[in-house]
């Protein structure tokens, strides 16, 4: 009786640890059980045993309903040089070893190889034996044609901050697995940005136990600070009260204000998918450069961006993860850009399921599979409406590719240049694949293709995460020597003094960032290309109200831009302009409606965000009328009771 009473008095965390200790066989030689953020880390001197008896861990996971990771005891780990030598001896030479990265905080060795498919045969590559001999858990990744400097920098910073990260992960675990204060279920959503507008996406999900900030972006088209940044002043909470920040994807309108939280002392975790970390790191650092080039004071420093990477906990699609005492998070593919995710929040003991789609593409592309829709349960759906008006019907992929070829060919044949202002992430890689395919087939006029800005670096990050790409593309990268991103047609402009070649007389295609003509190298090309009648500016991504790109698209024939010396330059626009919507990473009206129709069981409520007011209202009205579901399209600074 006394024993039962003592067990009842144990905290949830103590019960978890006790259950693990009772279930672990002695042969596993477990030395320590600790928190590693949202996971329980089991440290062992005999990792080979647990790898060969993986049912031990899977049974424990089924009992405690928490994520468990097996880590090697630090005392058995060989030094890096010795481990690399052992790996080289045991790795098939045909696999071609590239780089290695040793994460001392987790005891994990990431191994890049050119032909990872050769390691699928246990006889050729004995993973448990390598782990046993080196003392490091091994993670195999595909080596890229060109290494990502962003990923290398992140790895370096993770390595030198190993002690700090370990301490942070332990503190995060203690917060997640703390005892609940209340069993009452109450869920609210506070809109802080990105509602009835595009830009500064941000919201606060609250329960009795938890406060979760979802996205933290900026509005690049805003003309005053009050409209440019999330209204974090409104909920009347401190950064210390936040349990976590959840990021749906890397674009600045969803992550551009995140480093500011760290500037002012945010100490908690950030959750995003694995590729989103390097992508948002790349984009946030570029925003500092753009601000400086435009004579503006950046919102944050490189130090703040580094702190973001140290406190970020990357997750893969489909992984159920505790992020607070009463909220579990699952990311699933949103089809928008690399690593973009719909965020499924499972609240309480099945009390409420809230899904935030983030930016959504419910349609397959060359790069990504269509957005996932098969959630086990959803009571409330928050869906974007960038193209939520009934007239926002995009062409099919076949039609838009044909239109692209026609548009580009007519300019190239007349000796003109096609300038494509483009976000470095997603659309650029999609366009490069389309250009390469149709030039090889002879359907697109052969001409040099130049890229500048972050495009080549973003492409290297795409190559580093093939498991997040479309099935056919993933198979090409992982199972063959064919690299679809590497083409003889493409030339990357590394420095501004090399722009003479793409601007030389004669036809060419130029892809440059940014996508809305709001800064970056595209402006220098724009100044040279816009005044010449035979040229063309081709927009393939959404143009936010207030941006230079939107003004050009809407027909302005003369615009002002800031020159290198800070003086205002007036640019005459004599070239043609055109917009192709089918390459967008957003769903059109029909796709949004089809997505909602596909969800089962039937939703109780739909909230619409991330669209101009008229588009939000149109989509909300259509959903209510077609599906008889309660809908709302709130504005910024509204509170919504979900449960």
Coordinates of C-alpha atoms in Angstrom, one line a residue:
X1 CA 0.0 0.0 0.0
X2 CA 2.8 2.4 0.9
X3 CA 4.6 1.5 -2.3
X4 CA 1.5 2.4 -4.4
X5 CA 1.1 5.6 -2.5
X6 CA 4.7 6.5 -3.2
X7 CA 4.3 5.8 -6.8
X8 CA 1.2 8.1 -7.0
X9 CA 3.3 10.9 -5.4
X10 CA 6.0 10.6 -8.0
X11 CA 6.0 13.4 -10.6
X12 CA 5.3 12.6 -14.3
X13 CA 9.0 12.9 -15.1
X14 CA 10.0 10.6 -12.2
X15 CA 7.4 8.0 -13.3
X16 CA 8.9 8.1 -16.9
X17 CA 12.4 7.6 -15.6
X18 CA 11.3 4.8 -13.2
X19 CA 9.5 3.0 -16.1
X20 CA 12.6 3.2 -18.3
X21 CA 14.9 1.9 -15.6
X22 CA 12.6 -1.1 -14.9
X23 CA 12.3 -1.9 -18.6
X24 CA 16.0 -1.7 -19.6
X25 CA 17.9 -5.1 -19.6
X26 CA 21.2 -5.1 -17.8
X27 CA 23.0 -6.0 -21.1
X28 CA 22.2 -2.5 -22.4
X29 CA 24.7 -1.1 -19.8
X30 CA 22.8 2.1 -19.4
X31 CA 24.7 4.7 -17.4
X32 CA 22.4 7.7 -17.5
X33 CA 18.9 8.9 -18.4
X34 CA 18.5 12.6 -19.2
X35 CA 16.4 15.1 -20.9
X36 CA 17.4 16.2 -24.5
X37 CA 14.8 18.8 -25.1
X38 CA 11.5 17.1 -26.0
X39 CA 13.2 13.7 -26.0
X40 CA 14.4 11.3 -23.2
X41 CA 18.0 10.4 -23.9
X42 CA 19.3 7.0 -22.7
X43 CA 23.1 6.9 -22.5
X44 CA 24.7 3.5 -22.9
X45 CA 28.1 1.8 -23.0
X46 CA 26.7 -0.9 -25.2
X47 CA 24.9 0.8 -28.1
X48 CA 25.3 -2.3 -30.3
X49 CA 23.0 -4.2 -28.0
X50 CA 20.2 -1.7 -28.3
X51 CA 20.6 -1.4 -32.0
X52 CA 20.3 -5.1 -32.4
X53 CA 17.4 -5.3 -30.0
X54 CA 15.5 -2.2 -31.1
X55 CA 12.2 -3.8 -29.8
X56 CA 13.5 -2.8 -26.3
X57 CA 13.2 0.9 -27.1
X58 CA 10.0 0.6 -29.2
X59 CA 8.3 -1.2 -26.3
X60 CA 9.3 1.6 -23.9
X61 CA 8.0 4.3 -26.3
X62 CA 4.7 2.5 -26.5
X63 CA 4.5 2.4 -22.6
X64 CA 5.6 6.0 -21.8
X65 CA 4.3 7.7 -25.0
X66 CA 7.4 9.9 -25.2
X67 CA 10.2 10.1 -27.7
X68 CA 13.4 8.2 -26.7
X69 CA 16.8 8.5 -28.3
X70 CA 19.8 6.3 -27.6
X71 CA 23.1 8.1 -27.0
X72 CA 26.5 6.7 -26.4
X73 CA 28.3 7.2 -23.1
X74 CA 30.9 9.9 -23.7
X75 CA 33.7 7.7 -22.1
X76 CA 33.4 5.1 -24.9
X77 CA 33.7 7.6 -27.8
X78 CA 36.9 7.5 -29.7
X79 CA 38.4 10.9 -30.7
X80 CA 37.4 12.3 -34.0
X81 CA 40.5 11.4 -35.9
X82 CA 40.5 7.8 -34.8
X83 CA 36.7 7.5 -35.4
X84 CA 37.2 8.9 -39.0
X85 CA 40.0 6.3 -39.6
X86 CA 37.7 3.4 -38.4
X87 CA 34.9 4.7 -40.6
X88 CA 37.2 5.0 -43.7
X89 CA 38.3 1.4 -43.2
X90 CA 34.8 0.0 -42.8
X91 CA 33.1 2.1 -45.5
X92 CA 32.9 0.7 -49.0
X93 CA 35.3 2.7 -51.2
X94 CA 32.7 3.0 -54.0
X95 CA 30.4 5.0 -51.6
X96 CA 33.1 7.8 -51.7
X97 CA 33.3 9.4 -48.2
X98 CA 32.9 13.2 -48.2
X99 CA 32.8 15.2 -45.0
X100 CA 32.1 14.2 -41.4
X101 CA 30.6 16.2 -38.6
X102 CA 30.9 15.2 -34.9
X103 CA 28.2 16.7 -32.6
X104 CA 29.6 16.3 -29.1
X105 CA 26.3 17.4 -27.5
X106 CA 24.5 14.3 -28.9
X107 CA 27.3 11.9 -29.6
X108 CA 26.2 11.8 -33.3
X109 CA 28.6 11.5 -36.3
X110 CA 27.1 12.7 -39.5
X111 CA 28.7 11.1 -42.5
X112 CA 28.4 12.5 -46.1
X113 CA 28.9 10.0 -48.9
X114 CA 28.4 10.4 -52.6
X115 CA 26.5 7.1 -53.1
X116 CA 24.5 6.4 -50.0
X117 CA 22.4 3.7 -51.7
X118 CA 25.5 1.4 -51.5
X119 CA 25.2 1.4 -47.7
X120 CA 21.7 -0.2 -47.6
X121 CA 23.3 -3.6 -47.7
X122 CA 24.1 -4.7 -44.1
X123 CA 26.9 -7.0 -45.4
X124 CA 28.6 -4.1 -47.1
X125 CA 28.1 -1.7 -44.3
X126 CA 27.6 -2.9 -40.7
X127 CA 26.2 0.0 -38.8
X128 CA 26.0 -1.5 -35.3
X129 CA 29.7 -2.6 -35.6
X130 CA 30.8 0.9 -36.6
X131 CA 28.9 2.4 -33.7
X132 CA 30.4 -0.1 -31.4
X133 CA 34.0 0.5 -32.6
X134 CA 33.8 4.3 -32.7
X135 CA 31.4 5.0 -29.8
X136 CA 29.5 7.5 -32.0
X137 CA 25.9 7.1 -33.4
X138 CA 26.1 7.3 -37.2
X139 CA 23.9 9.3 -39.5
X140 CA 24.4 8.9 -43.2
X141 CA 23.7 11.8 -45.6
X142 CA 24.1 12.3 -49.3
X143 CA 27.2 14.4 -50.2
X144 CA 26.2 17.4 -52.3
X145 CA 27.9 18.6 -55.5
X146 CA 28.8 21.8 -53.8
X147 CA 28.9 22.1 -50.1
X148 CA 26.5 24.5 -48.3
X149 CA 28.5 27.1 -46.5
X150 CA 25.4 27.8 -44.4
X151 CA 25.3 24.2 -43.1
X152 CA 29.0 24.2 -42.5
X153 CA 28.7 27.4 -40.4
X154 CA 25.8 26.0 -38.4
X155 CA 27.7 22.9 -37.7
X156 CA 30.7 24.9 -36.5
X157 CA 28.6 27.0 -34.2
X158 CA 26.7 24.0 -32.9
X159 CA 30.1 22.3 -32.1
X160 CA 31.6 25.2 -30.2
X161 CA 28.4 25.7 -28.2
X162 CA 28.0 22.1 -27.3
X163 CA 28.1 22.6 -23.5
X164 CA 25.6 25.5 -23.7
X165 CA 23.3 23.5 -26.0
X166 CA 23.3 20.4 -23.7
X167 CA 22.4 22.6 -20.7
X168 CA 19.7 24.3 -22.8
X169 CA 18.2 21.0 -23.9
X170 CA 18.1 19.8 -20.3
X171 CA 16.3 22.9 -19.2
X172 CA 13.8 22.6 -22.1
X173 CA 13.1 19.0 -21.1
X174 CA 12.5 20.0 -17.5
X175 CA 9.9 22.6 -18.7
X176 CA 8.1 20.2 -21.0
X177 CA 7.9 17.4 -18.5
X178 CA 6.9 19.6 -15.5
X179 CA 3.7 18.6 -13.6
X180 CA 0.5 20.0 -14.9
X181 CA -1.2 22.7 -12.9
X182 CA -4.7 22.0 -14.2
X183 CA -6.6 19.3 -16.1
X184 CA -9.1 21.9 -17.3
X185 CA -9.1 22.2 -21.1
X186 CA -9.3 25.8 -22.5
X187 CA -7.6 26.8 -25.7
X188 CA -7.3 30.3 -27.2
X189 CA -5.6 31.9 -30.2
X190 CA -4.5 35.5 -30.3
X191 CA -3.8 37.0 -33.7
X192 CA -0.6 39.1 -33.7
X193 CA 0.1 39.4 -37.5
X194 CA -0.7 38.0 -40.9
X195 CA -4.5 38.1 -40.5
X196 CA -6.4 39.9 -43.2
X197 CA -3.0 40.7 -44.7
X198 CA 0.1 39.1 -46.1
X199 CA 3.2 39.6 -44.0
X200 CA 4.3 39.4 -40.4
X201 CA 2.6 36.1 -39.7
X202 CA 2.4 35.5 -36.0
X203 CA 0.0 34.2 -33.4
X204 CA -0.1 33.0 -29.8
X205 CA -1.7 29.6 -28.9
X206 CA -2.6 29.5 -25.2
X207 CA -3.9 27.0 -22.7
X208 CA -4.0 26.9 -18.9
X209 CA -0.5 25.3 -19.1
X210 CA 1.2 26.7 -22.1
X211 CA 1.9 29.7 -24.3
X212 CA 3.2 28.8 -27.8
X213 CA 4.2 31.5 -30.3
X214 CA 3.6 30.3 -33.9
X215 CA 5.7 32.1 -36.6
X216 CA 7.3 35.5 -36.1
X217 CA 7.6 37.3 -39.4
X218 CA 7.8 40.8 -40.8
X219 CA 5.8 42.7 -43.5
X220 CA 8.3 43.8 -46.2
X221 CA 5.8 46.1 -47.8
X222 CA 4.8 48.1 -44.6
X223 CA 5.6 51.7 -44.5
X224 CA 5.5 52.1 -40.7
X225 CA 6.8 49.9 -37.9
X226 CA 3.4 49.4 -36.3
X227 CA 2.3 47.5 -39.4
X228 CA 5.7 45.9 -40.2
X229 CA 6.2 43.7 -37.1
X230 CA 4.1 41.3 -35.0
X231 CA 2.0 42.9 -32.2
X232 CA 3.9 41.2 -29.5
X233 CA 3.1 44.1 -27.2
X234 CA -0.6 43.3 -27.3
X235 CA -1.0 40.0 -25.4
X236 CA 0.8 41.5 -22.3
X237 CA 3.2 38.6 -21.8
X238 CA 6.9 38.4 -21.3
X239 CA 9.4 36.3 -23.4
X240 CA 10.0 34.2 -20.3
X241 CA 6.4 33.1 -20.3
X242 CA 6.7 31.5 -23.7
X243 CA 7.1 27.7 -23.7
X244 CA 8.2 27.5 -27.4
X245 CA 8.2 29.2 -30.8
X246 CA 7.1 27.0 -33.7
X247 CA 8.1 28.0 -37.2
X248 CA 6.2 26.8 -40.2
X249 CA 8.8 27.7 -42.9
X250 CA 11.8 30.0 -43.6
X251 CA 10.4 33.0 -45.5
X252 CA 10.9 36.4 -43.8
X253 CA 7.2 37.0 -43.5
X254 CA 7.2 34.1 -41.1
X255 CA 10.7 34.3 -39.5
X256 CA 12.0 37.8 -40.1
X257 CA 11.3 39.0 -36.5
X258 CA 12.5 35.8 -34.8
X259 CA 16.1 37.0 -34.1
X260 CA 14.6 40.1 -32.4
X261 CA 13.2 37.8 -29.7
X262 CA 16.7 36.5 -29.0
X263 CA 18.1 40.1 -29.1
X264 CA 15.7 40.8 -26.1
X265 CA 16.5 37.6 -24.2
X266 CA 14.3 34.8 -25.3
X267 CA 15.7 31.6 -23.7
X268 CA 13.3 29.0 -24.9
X269 CA 13.3 26.5 -27.8
X270 CA 12.4 27.0 -31.5
X271 CA 10.9 24.1 -33.3
X272 CA 11.0 23.8 -37.1
X273 CA 11.8 21.1 -39.7
X274 CA 15.4 20.1 -40.4
X275 CA 15.9 22.1 -43.6
X276 CA 14.1 25.1 -42.2
X277 CA 17.0 25.8 -39.8
X278 CA 19.7 26.5 -42.5
X279 CA 17.1 28.1 -44.8
X280 CA 16.0 30.7 -42.3
X281 CA 19.6 31.2 -41.2
X282 CA 20.5 32.0 -44.8
X283 CA 17.5 34.4 -45.2
X284 CA 17.9 36.1 -41.9
X285 CA 21.6 36.9 -42.4
X286 CA 20.9 38.1 -45.9
X287 CA 18.3 40.5 -44.5
X288 CA 21.0 42.1 -42.4
X289 CA 23.1 42.7 -45.6
X290 CA 20.2 44.1 -47.5
X291 CA 19.3 46.5 -44.7
X292 CA 22.9 47.7 -44.5
X293 CA 23.1 48.1 -48.3
X294 CA 19.9 50.3 -48.2
X295 CA 21.3 52.4 -45.4
X296 CA 18.9 51.1 -42.8
X297 CA 19.8 49.9 -39.3
X298 CA 19.2 46.1 -39.2
X299 CA 16.6 44.8 -36.7
X300 CA 19.1 42.3 -35.2
X301 CA 22.7 41.3 -35.5
X302 CA 24.6 38.1 -36.6
X303 CA 25.0 37.3 -32.9
X304 CA 21.2 37.1 -32.6
X305 CA 20.9 34.8 -35.6
X306 CA 23.6 32.5 -34.1
X307 CA 21.7 32.3 -30.9
X308 CA 18.6 31.2 -32.9
X309 CA 20.5 28.3 -34.3
X310 CA 21.7 27.2 -30.9
X311 CA 18.2 27.1 -29.4
X312 CA 16.5 25.5 -32.4
X313 CA 15.4 21.9 -32.1
X314 CA 14.8 20.5 -35.7
X315 CA 12.2 17.9 -36.2
X316 CA 11.4 15.6 -39.2
X317 CA 8.0 15.3 -40.8
X318 CA 5.6 13.0 -38.9
X319 CA 7.4 13.0 -35.6
X320 CA 5.1 13.4 -32.6
X321 CA 6.8 15.7 -30.2
X322 CA 5.9 17.1 -26.7
X323 CA 6.6 20.8 -26.7
X324 CA 4.8 21.6 -23.4
X325 CA 3.0 19.7 -20.6
X326 CA -0.3 19.6 -22.6
X327 CA 0.7 20.1 -26.2
X328 CA 2.1 17.7 -28.8
X329 CA 3.3 18.9 -32.2
X330 CA 3.6 17.1 -35.5
X331 CA 5.0 18.7 -38.7
X332 CA 3.8 17.5 -42.1
X333 CA 4.6 18.5 -45.6
X334 CA 3.0 21.8 -46.8
X335 CA 4.4 21.7 -50.3
X336 CA 5.4 25.4 -50.3
X337 CA 9.2 25.5 -50.0
X338 CA 11.9 23.2 -48.8
X339 CA 10.9 22.0 -45.3
X340 CA 7.7 24.0 -45.1
X341 CA 5.3 22.4 -42.7
X342 CA 1.7 22.3 -41.6
X343 CA 1.7 22.3 -37.8
X344 CA -0.7 19.9 -36.0
X345 CA -1.1 20.8 -32.4
X346 CA -2.6 18.0 -30.3
X347 CA -3.9 19.7 -27.1
X348 CA -4.6 18.0 -23.8
X349 CA -5.7 14.4 -23.6
X350 CA -7.4 14.5 -27.0
X351 CA -9.3 17.7 -26.0
X352 CA -8.6 19.6 -29.2
X353 CA -6.7 19.3 -32.4
X354 CA -5.6 22.5 -34.1
X355 CA -3.9 22.5 -37.5
X356 CA -2.1 25.6 -38.9
X357 CA -1.4 25.0 -42.6
X358 CA 1.3 27.7 -42.9
X359 CA 1.8 28.5 -46.6
X360 CA 0.2 25.7 -48.5
X361 CA 0.6 24.1 -52.0
X362 CA -2.0 21.5 -52.5
X363 CA -0.6 20.4 -55.9
X364 CA 2.5 18.5 -56.9
X365 CA 5.5 20.3 -58.4
X366 CA 8.9 19.2 -59.8
X367 CA 10.4 19.9 -56.3
X368 CA 7.8 18.8 -53.8
X369 CA 5.0 16.4 -53.2
X370 CA 1.5 17.9 -52.7
X371 CA 0.7 19.1 -49.2
X372 CA -0.2 16.3 -46.7
X373 CA -3.9 16.2 -45.7
X374 CA -4.4 12.9 -43.8
X375 CA -4.4 14.2 -40.2
X376 CA -6.0 11.7 -37.7
X377 CA -8.2 14.5 -36.2
X378 CA -8.7 18.2 -36.7
X379 CA -11.3 20.3 -35.0
X380 CA -10.0 23.7 -36.0
X381 CA -8.1 24.5 -39.2
X382 CA -6.3 27.8 -39.8
X383 CA -5.7 28.1 -43.6
X384 CA -3.9 30.7 -45.7
X385 CA -5.7 32.6 -48.5
X386 CA -3.0 34.3 -50.5
X387 CA -4.9 33.3 -53.6
X388 CA -8.3 32.9 -51.9
X389 CA -10.4 35.0 -54.4
X390 CA -12.6 33.1 -56.9
X391 CA -10.7 34.7 -59.8
X392 CA -7.4 33.3 -58.4
X393 CA -7.5 30.2 -60.5
X394 CA -4.0 29.1 -61.6
X395 CA -3.2 27.3 -64.8
X396 CA -2.2 23.6 -64.6
X397 CA 1.5 22.9 -64.4
X398 CA 1.5 21.8 -68.1
X399 CA -0.2 25.1 -69.1
X400 CA 2.1 27.3 -67.0
X401 CA 5.2 25.6 -68.3
X402 CA 4.0 26.0 -71.8
X403 CA 3.3 29.7 -71.1
X404 CA 6.7 30.1 -69.6
X405 CA 8.4 28.6 -72.6
X406 CA 6.4 30.8 -75.0
X407 CA 7.1 33.9 -73.0
X408 CA 10.8 33.4 -72.6
X409 CA 11.3 32.2 -76.2
X410 CA 9.7 35.3 -77.8
X411 CA 12.1 37.5 -75.8
X412 CA 15.2 35.4 -76.4
X413 CA 14.5 35.2 -80.2
X414 CA 14.3 39.0 -80.3
X415 CA 17.7 39.2 -78.7
X416 CA 16.3 40.4 -75.4
X417 CA 17.0 39.4 -71.8
X418 CA 14.5 37.9 -69.4
X419 CA 14.9 39.1 -65.8
X420 CA 13.1 36.9 -63.3
X421 CA 13.0 38.5 -59.8
X422 CA 12.7 35.4 -57.6
X423 CA 12.9 34.3 -54.0
X424 CA 16.1 32.3 -53.5
X425 CA 14.2 29.5 -51.8
X426 CA 11.9 27.2 -53.7
X427 CA 10.8 29.0 -56.8
X428 CA 14.3 29.5 -58.0
X429 CA 15.1 25.8 -57.8
X430 CA 11.8 25.0 -59.5
X431 CA 12.5 27.3 -62.4
X432 CA 16.1 26.0 -62.8
X433 CA 14.8 22.5 -63.2
X434 CA 12.1 23.6 -65.7
X435 CA 14.7 25.6 -67.7
X436 CA 17.2 22.7 -67.7
X437 CA 14.6 20.1 -68.8
X438 CA 13.2 22.2 -71.7
X439 CA 16.5 23.4 -72.9
X440 CA 17.8 19.8 -73.0
X441 CA 14.6 18.8 -74.9
X442 CA 15.2 21.7 -77.4
X443 CA 11.8 23.4 -76.6
X444 CA 13.5 26.4 -74.9
X445 CA 15.9 28.6 -76.9
X446 CA 19.4 27.8 -75.7
X447 CA 20.8 30.8 -74.0
X448 CA 23.1 31.4 -71.0
X449 CA 21.2 31.3 -67.6
X450 CA 22.7 33.4 -64.8
X451 CA 21.9 33.3 -61.2
X452 CA 22.9 35.7 -58.4
X453 CA 22.1 36.2 -54.8
X454 CA 21.4 33.3 -52.5
X455 CA 20.2 31.0 -55.2
X456 CA 23.3 28.7 -55.4
X457 CA 23.5 28.5 -51.7
X458 CA 19.8 27.7 -51.3
X459 CA 20.2 25.0 -54.0
X460 CA 23.1 23.4 -52.1
X461 CA 20.7 23.2 -49.0
X462 CA 18.1 21.6 -51.2
X463 CA 20.6 18.9 -52.2
X464 CA 21.5 18.4 -48.6
X465 CA 17.9 17.3 -47.7
X466 CA 16.7 15.1 -50.6
X467 CA 14.3 13.3 -48.2
X468 CA 12.2 16.5 -48.2
X469 CA 11.9 16.6 -52.1
X470 CA 9.5 15.0 -54.5
X471 CA 9.7 11.3 -54.8
X472 CA 11.2 11.2 -58.3
X473 CA 13.7 13.9 -57.6
X474 CA 14.7 12.3 -54.3
X475 CA 15.3 9.0 -56.0
X476 CA 17.5 10.6 -58.6
X477 CA 19.7 12.2 -55.9
X478 CA 19.8 9.3 -53.5
X479 CA 20.0 6.4 -55.9
X480 CA 21.9 7.6 -58.9
X481 CA 24.9 9.8 -59.9
X482 CA 22.5 12.1 -61.7
X483 CA 22.4 15.5 -60.0
X484 CA 19.4 17.4 -61.5
X485 CA 20.6 20.7 -59.9
X486 CA 23.9 20.6 -61.7
X487 CA 23.5 21.8 -65.3
X488 CA 25.9 23.1 -68.0
X489 CA 23.5 25.9 -68.8
X490 CA 23.8 27.6 -65.4
X491 CA 26.4 30.2 -64.3
X492 CA 26.3 31.6 -60.8
X493 CA 27.5 35.2 -60.5
X494 CA 29.7 35.2 -57.3
X495 CA 30.6 38.9 -57.2
X496 CA 29.0 42.1 -58.3
X497 CA 31.9 43.0 -60.5
X498 CA 31.1 39.9 -62.6
X499 CA 27.8 41.3 -63.8
X500 CA 29.2 42.5 -67.0
X501 CA 28.8 39.0 -68.6
X502 CA 25.0 38.7 -68.0
X503 CA 24.4 42.3 -69.0
X504 CA 26.5 41.9 -72.2
X505 CA 24.6 42.4 -75.5
X506 CA 22.6 39.3 -76.5
X507 CA 19.9 37.1 -75.2
X508 CA 20.1 35.6 -71.7
X509 CA 17.9 34.6 -68.7
X510 CA 18.8 36.1 -65.3
X511 CA 17.4 34.9 -62.0
X512 CA 18.2 37.1 -59.1
X513 CA 16.9 37.8 -55.6
X514 CA 14.8 39.3 -54.2
X515 CA 11.4 38.2 -55.6
X516 CA 9.6 41.5 -54.9
X517 CA 12.4 43.9 -56.1
X518 CA 12.8 45.1 -52.5
X519 CA 16.5 44.8 -52.4
X520 CA 19.4 42.5 -53.3
X521 CA 21.2 42.0 -56.6
X522 CA 18.0 42.0 -58.7
X523 CA 17.8 45.8 -58.4
X524 CA 21.1 46.3 -60.3
X525 CA 19.8 44.1 -63.1
X526 CA 16.4 45.9 -63.0
X527 CA 18.1 49.3 -63.6
X528 CA 19.8 48.0 -66.7
X529 CA 17.1 45.8 -68.1
X530 CA 13.9 47.8 -67.5
X531 CA 14.7 50.8 -69.8
X532 CA 15.2 48.5 -72.9
X533 CA 12.1 47.7 -74.9
X534 CA 13.1 44.2 -76.1
X535 CA 13.7 42.9 -72.6
X536 CA 11.2 41.4 -70.2
X537 CA 10.6 41.3 -66.5
X538 CA 8.8 38.0 -65.6
X539 CA 7.3 37.7 -62.2
X540 CA 6.7 34.1 -60.9
X541 CA 6.0 34.8 -57.2
X542 CA 3.5 36.8 -55.2
X543 CA 4.0 40.5 -55.0
X544 CA 2.9 42.0 -51.7
X545 CA 1.1 45.4 -51.7
X546 CA 3.4 48.3 -51.3
X547 CA 6.5 46.6 -52.7
X548 CA 8.4 47.8 -55.8
X549 CA 7.5 44.5 -57.6
X550 CA 3.8 45.1 -57.1
X551 CA 4.1 48.7 -58.5
X552 CA 5.9 47.5 -61.6
X553 CA 3.4 44.6 -62.0
X554 CA 0.5 47.0 -61.7
X555 CA 1.8 49.1 -64.6
X556 CA 4.1 51.8 -63.3
X557 CA 6.2 53.1 -66.1
X558 CA 8.6 55.1 -63.9
X559 CA 9.9 54.2 -60.4
X560 CA 12.4 55.5 -58.0
X561 CA 15.1 53.3 -56.4
X562 CA 17.9 54.0 -54.0
X563 CA 21.3 53.9 -55.7
X564 CA 24.6 52.6 -54.3
X565 CA 25.6 56.0 -53.1
X566 CA 22.3 56.5 -51.3
X567 CA 20.9 58.8 -54.0
X568 CA 17.5 58.3 -55.5
X569 CA 17.5 57.0 -59.1
X570 CA 14.6 57.3 -61.4
X571 CA 14.1 54.2 -63.7
X572 CA 12.0 54.3 -66.8
X573 CA 10.3 51.0 -67.5
X574 CA 10.1 50.5 -71.3
X575 CA 10.4 46.7 -71.3
X576 CA 7.4 44.4 -71.1
X577 CA 6.3 42.8 -67.8
X578 CA 4.4 39.6 -67.3
X579 CA 3.1 37.5 -64.3
X580 CA 2.9 33.7 -64.3
X581 CA 1.0 32.4 -61.3
X582 CA 1.3 28.6 -61.8
X583 CA 4.8 28.5 -60.3
X584 CA 3.6 29.9 -57.1
X585 CA 4.2 27.9 -53.9
X586 CA 0.7 28.9 -52.8
X587 CA -2.6 27.1 -53.5
X588 CA -5.2 28.8 -55.7
X589 CA -8.9 29.0 -54.8
X590 CA -9.8 25.6 -56.2
X591 CA -6.9 23.9 -54.5
X592 CA -7.7 25.5 -51.1
X593 CA -11.3 24.4 -51.4
X594 CA -10.2 20.8 -52.4
X595 CA -7.9 20.6 -49.5
X596 CA -10.6 21.5 -47.0
X597 CA -13.0 19.0 -48.7
X598 CA -10.4 16.3 -48.4
X599 CA -10.0 16.6 -44.6
X600 CA -11.7 13.9 -42.5
X601 CA -13.4 13.7 -40.1
X602 CA -15.4 16.9 -40.8
X603 CA -14.0 20.1 -39.3
X604 CA -15.8 22.1 -36.6
X605 CA -14.2 25.5 -37.5
X606 CA -12.1 27.1 -40.2
X607 CA -10.1 30.3 -39.6
X608 CA -8.7 32.1 -42.6
X609 CA -5.4 34.1 -42.6
X610 CA -2.5 35.2 -44.8
X611 CA -4.4 37.0 -47.5
X612 CA -5.6 40.5 -48.4
X613 CA -8.9 41.2 -46.5
X614 CA -11.1 40.6 -49.6
X615 CA -9.5 37.2 -50.3
X616 CA -9.8 36.1 -46.7
X617 CA -13.5 37.1 -46.7
X618 CA -14.2 35.3 -50.0
X619 CA -12.5 32.1 -48.9
X620 CA -14.3 32.1 -45.5
X621 CA -17.6 32.8 -47.1
X622 CA -17.1 30.0 -49.7
X623 CA -16.1 27.4 -47.0
X624 CA -19.1 28.2 -44.9
X625 CA -21.5 28.0 -47.8
X626 CA -20.1 24.8 -49.4
X627 CA -19.2 22.8 -46.3
X628 CA -21.6 24.3 -43.6
X629 CA -18.6 24.8 -41.3
X630 CA -18.3 27.8 -38.9
X631 CA -15.7 30.1 -40.4
X632 CA -14.0 33.4 -39.5
X633 CA -11.4 35.7 -41.0
X634 CA -10.1 37.7 -38.0
X635 CA -7.9 40.8 -38.2
X636 CA -4.8 41.5 -36.2
X637 CA -5.3 41.8 -32.5
X638 CA -8.3 39.5 -32.1
X639 CA -8.7 36.7 -29.6
X640 CA -10.5 33.5 -30.6
X641 CA -11.7 30.9 -28.2
X642 CA -11.0 27.4 -29.8
X643 CA -12.2 25.3 -26.8

